[in-house]
mmCIF file of N, CA, C and O in Angstrom:
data_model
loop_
_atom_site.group_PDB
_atom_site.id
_atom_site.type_symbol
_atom_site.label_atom_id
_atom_site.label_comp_id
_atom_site.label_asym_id
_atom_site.label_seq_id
_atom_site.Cartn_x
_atom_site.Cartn_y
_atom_site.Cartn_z
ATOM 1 N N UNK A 255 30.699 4.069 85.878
ATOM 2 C CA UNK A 255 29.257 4.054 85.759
ATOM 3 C C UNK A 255 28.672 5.161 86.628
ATOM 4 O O UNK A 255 29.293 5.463 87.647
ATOM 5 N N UNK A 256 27.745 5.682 86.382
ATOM 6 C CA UNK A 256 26.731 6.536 87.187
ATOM 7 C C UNK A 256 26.559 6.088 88.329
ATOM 8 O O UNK A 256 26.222 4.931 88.582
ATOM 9 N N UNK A 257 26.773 6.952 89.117
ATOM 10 C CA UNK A 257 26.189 6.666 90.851
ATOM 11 C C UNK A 257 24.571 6.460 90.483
ATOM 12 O O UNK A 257 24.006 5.412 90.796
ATOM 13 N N UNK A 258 23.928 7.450 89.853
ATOM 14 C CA UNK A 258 21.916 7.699 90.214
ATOM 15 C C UNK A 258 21.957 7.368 88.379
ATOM 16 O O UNK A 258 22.338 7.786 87.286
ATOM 17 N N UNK A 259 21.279 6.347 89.067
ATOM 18 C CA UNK A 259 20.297 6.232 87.627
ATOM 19 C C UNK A 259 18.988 6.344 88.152
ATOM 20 O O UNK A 259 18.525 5.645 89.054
ATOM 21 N N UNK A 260 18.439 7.215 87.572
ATOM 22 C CA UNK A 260 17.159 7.838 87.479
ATOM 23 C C UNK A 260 15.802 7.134 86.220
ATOM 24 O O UNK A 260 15.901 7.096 84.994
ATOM 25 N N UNK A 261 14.535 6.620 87.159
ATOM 26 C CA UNK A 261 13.763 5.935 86.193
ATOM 27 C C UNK A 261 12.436 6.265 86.751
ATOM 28 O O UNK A 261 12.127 6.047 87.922
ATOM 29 N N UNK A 262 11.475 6.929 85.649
ATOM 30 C CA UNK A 262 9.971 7.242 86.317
ATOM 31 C C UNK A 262 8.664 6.518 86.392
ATOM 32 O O UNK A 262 7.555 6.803 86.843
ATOM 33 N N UNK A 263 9.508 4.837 85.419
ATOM 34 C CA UNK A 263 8.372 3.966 84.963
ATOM 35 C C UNK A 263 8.106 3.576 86.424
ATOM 36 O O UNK A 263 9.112 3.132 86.978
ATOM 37 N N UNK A 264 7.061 3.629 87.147
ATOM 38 C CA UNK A 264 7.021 2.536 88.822
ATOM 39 C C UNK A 264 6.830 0.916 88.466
ATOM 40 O O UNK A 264 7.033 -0.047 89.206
ATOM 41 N N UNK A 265 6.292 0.948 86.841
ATOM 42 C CA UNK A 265 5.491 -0.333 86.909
ATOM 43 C C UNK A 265 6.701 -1.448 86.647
ATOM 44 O O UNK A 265 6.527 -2.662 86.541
ATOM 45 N N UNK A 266 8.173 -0.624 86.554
ATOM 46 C CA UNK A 266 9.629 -1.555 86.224
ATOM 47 C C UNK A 266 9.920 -2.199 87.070
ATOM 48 O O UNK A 266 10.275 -1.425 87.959
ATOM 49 N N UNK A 267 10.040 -3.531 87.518
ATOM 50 C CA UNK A 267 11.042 -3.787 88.313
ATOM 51 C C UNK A 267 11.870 -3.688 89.126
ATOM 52 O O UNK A 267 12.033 -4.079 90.282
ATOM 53 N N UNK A 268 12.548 -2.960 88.218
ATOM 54 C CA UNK A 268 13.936 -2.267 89.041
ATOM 55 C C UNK A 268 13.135 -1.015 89.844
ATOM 56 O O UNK A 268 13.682 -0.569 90.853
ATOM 57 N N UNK A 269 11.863 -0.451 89.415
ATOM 58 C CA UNK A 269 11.944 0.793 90.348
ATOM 59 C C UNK A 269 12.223 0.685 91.225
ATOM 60 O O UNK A 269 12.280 -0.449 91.702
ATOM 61 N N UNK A 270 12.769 2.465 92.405
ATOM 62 C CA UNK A 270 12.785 2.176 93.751
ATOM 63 C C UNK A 270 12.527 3.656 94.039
ATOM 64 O O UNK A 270 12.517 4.623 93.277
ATOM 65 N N UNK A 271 12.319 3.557 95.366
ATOM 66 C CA UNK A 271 11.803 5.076 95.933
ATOM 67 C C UNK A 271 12.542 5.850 95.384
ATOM 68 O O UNK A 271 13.572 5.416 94.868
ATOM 69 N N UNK A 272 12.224 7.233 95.338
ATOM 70 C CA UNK A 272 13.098 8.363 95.057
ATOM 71 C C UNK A 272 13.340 8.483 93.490
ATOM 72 O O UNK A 272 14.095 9.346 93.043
ATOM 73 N N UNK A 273 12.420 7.248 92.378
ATOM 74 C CA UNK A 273 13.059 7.375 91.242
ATOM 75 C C UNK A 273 14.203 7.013 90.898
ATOM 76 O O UNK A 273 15.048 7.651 90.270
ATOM 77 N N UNK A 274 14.242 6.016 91.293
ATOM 78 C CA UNK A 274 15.821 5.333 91.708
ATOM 79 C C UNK A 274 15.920 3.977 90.903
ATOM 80 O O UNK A 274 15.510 2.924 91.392
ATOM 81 N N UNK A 275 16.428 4.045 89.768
ATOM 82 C CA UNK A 275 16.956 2.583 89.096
ATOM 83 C C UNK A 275 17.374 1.456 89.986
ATOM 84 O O UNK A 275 18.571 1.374 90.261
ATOM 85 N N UNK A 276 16.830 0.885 90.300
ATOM 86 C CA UNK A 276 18.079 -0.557 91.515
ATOM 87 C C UNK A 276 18.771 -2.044 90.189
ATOM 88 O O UNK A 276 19.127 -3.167 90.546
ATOM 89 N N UNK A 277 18.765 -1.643 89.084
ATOM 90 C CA UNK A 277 19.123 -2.828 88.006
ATOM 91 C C UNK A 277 20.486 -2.947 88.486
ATOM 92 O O UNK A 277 20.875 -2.151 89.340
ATOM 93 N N UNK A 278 21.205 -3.783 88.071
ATOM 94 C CA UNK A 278 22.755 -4.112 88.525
ATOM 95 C C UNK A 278 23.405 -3.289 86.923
ATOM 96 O O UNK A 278 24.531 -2.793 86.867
ATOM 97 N N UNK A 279 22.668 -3.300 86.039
ATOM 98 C CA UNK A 279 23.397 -2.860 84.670
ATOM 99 C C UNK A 279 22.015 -2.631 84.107
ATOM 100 O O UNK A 279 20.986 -3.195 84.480
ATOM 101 N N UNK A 280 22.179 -1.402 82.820
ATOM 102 C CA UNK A 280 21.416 -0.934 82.380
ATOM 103 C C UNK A 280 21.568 -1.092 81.028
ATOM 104 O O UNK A 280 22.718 -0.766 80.734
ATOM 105 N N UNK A 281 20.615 -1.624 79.565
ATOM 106 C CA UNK A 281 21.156 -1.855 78.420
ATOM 107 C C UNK A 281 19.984 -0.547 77.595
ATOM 108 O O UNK A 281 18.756 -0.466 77.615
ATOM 109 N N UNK A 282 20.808 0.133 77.079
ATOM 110 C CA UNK A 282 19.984 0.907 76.304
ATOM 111 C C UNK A 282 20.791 0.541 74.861
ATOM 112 O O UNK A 282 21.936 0.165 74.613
ATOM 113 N N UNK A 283 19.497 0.872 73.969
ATOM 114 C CA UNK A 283 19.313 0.701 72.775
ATOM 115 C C UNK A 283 18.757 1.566 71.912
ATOM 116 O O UNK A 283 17.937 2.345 72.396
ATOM 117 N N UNK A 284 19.081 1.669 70.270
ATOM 118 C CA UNK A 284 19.099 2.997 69.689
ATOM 119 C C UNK A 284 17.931 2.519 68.594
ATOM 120 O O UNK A 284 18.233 1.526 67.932
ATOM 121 N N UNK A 285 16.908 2.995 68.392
ATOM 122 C CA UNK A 285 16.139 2.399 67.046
ATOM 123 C C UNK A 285 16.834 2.264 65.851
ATOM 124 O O UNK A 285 16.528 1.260 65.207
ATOM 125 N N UNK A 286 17.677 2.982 65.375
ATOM 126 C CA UNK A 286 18.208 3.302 64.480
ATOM 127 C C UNK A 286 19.549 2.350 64.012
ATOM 128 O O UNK A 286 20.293 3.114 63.398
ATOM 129 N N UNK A 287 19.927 1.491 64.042
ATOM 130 C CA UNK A 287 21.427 0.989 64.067
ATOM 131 C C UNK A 287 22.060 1.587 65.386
ATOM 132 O O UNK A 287 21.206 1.732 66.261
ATOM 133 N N UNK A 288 23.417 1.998 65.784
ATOM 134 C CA UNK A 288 24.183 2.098 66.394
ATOM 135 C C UNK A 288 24.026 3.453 67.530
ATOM 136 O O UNK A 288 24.464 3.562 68.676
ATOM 137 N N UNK A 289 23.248 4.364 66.722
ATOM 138 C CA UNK A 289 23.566 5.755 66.745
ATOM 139 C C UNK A 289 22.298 6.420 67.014
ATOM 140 O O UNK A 289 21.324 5.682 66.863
ATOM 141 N N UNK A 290 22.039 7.660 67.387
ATOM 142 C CA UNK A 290 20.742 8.073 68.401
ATOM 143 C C UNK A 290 21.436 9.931 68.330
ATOM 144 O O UNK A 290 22.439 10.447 68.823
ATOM 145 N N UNK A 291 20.505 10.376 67.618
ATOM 146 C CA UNK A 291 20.728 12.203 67.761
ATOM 147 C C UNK A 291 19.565 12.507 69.033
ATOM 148 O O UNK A 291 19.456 13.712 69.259
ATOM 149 N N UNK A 292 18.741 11.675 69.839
ATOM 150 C CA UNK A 292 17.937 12.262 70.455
ATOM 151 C C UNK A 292 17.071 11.063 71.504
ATOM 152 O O UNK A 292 16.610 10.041 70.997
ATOM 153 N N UNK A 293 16.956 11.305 72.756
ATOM 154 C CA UNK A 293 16.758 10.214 73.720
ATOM 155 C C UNK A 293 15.563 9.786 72.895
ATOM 156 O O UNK A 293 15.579 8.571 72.692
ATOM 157 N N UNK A 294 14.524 10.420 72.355
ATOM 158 C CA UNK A 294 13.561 9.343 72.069
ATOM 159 C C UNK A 294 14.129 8.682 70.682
ATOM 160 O O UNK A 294 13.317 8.233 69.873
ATOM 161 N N UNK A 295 14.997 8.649 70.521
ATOM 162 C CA UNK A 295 15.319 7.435 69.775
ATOM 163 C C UNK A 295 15.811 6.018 70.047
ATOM 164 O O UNK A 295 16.139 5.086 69.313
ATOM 165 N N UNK A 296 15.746 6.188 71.345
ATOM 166 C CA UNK A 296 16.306 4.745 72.655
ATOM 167 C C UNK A 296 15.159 4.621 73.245
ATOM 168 O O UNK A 296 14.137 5.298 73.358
ATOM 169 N N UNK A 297 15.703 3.190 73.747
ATOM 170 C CA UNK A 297 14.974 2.203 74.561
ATOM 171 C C UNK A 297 15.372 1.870 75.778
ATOM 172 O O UNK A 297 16.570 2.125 75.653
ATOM 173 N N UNK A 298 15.265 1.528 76.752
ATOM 174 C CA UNK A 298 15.860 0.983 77.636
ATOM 175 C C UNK A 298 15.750 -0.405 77.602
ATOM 176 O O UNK A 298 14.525 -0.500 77.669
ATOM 177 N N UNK A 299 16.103 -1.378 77.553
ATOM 178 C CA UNK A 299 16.099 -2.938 77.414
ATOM 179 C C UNK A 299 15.970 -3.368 78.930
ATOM 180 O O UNK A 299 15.250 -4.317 79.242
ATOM 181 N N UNK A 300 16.547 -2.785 79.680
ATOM 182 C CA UNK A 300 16.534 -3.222 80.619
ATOM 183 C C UNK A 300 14.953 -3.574 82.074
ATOM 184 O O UNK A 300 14.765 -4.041 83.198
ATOM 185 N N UNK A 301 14.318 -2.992 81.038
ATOM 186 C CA UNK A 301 12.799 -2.843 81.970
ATOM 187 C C UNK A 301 12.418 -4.279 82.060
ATOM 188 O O UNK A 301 12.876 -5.182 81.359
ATOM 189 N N UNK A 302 11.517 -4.389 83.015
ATOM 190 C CA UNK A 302 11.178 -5.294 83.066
ATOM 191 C C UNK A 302 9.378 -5.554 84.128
ATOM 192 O O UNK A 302 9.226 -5.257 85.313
ATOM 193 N N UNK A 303 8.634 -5.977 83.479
ATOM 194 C CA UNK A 303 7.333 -5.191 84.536
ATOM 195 C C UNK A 303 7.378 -6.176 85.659
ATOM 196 O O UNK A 303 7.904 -7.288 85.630
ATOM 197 N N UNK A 304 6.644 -5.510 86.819
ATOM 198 C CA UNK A 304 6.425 -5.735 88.111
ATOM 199 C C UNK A 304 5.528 -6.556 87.936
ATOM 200 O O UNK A 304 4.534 -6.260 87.272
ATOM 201 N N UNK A 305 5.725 -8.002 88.606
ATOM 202 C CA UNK A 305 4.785 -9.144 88.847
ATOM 203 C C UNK A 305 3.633 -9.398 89.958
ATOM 204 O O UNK A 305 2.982 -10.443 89.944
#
């Protein structure tokens, strides 16, 4: 897995200083079925907003 996961939403959850993912696991997802020619064709699943 990636050492830096990198995330610019602040309003996520997981954010952390520096742009810093803190999720334990990250689920991305493709609009399309399986497969993705281009990041904006994903999602990140893993967001979650700040309470």
């Amino acid at each position: 897995m990636a050492k830096d996961v990198l995330c610019e939403v602040r309003n996520c959850k997981y954010w952390g200083e520096g742009n810093n993912c803190n999720a334990d696991r990250i689920y991305v997802v493709s609009h399309e079925g399986n497969k993705a020619s281009q990041s904006e064709e994903t999602d990140c699943k893993t967001f979650e907003p700040q309470v």
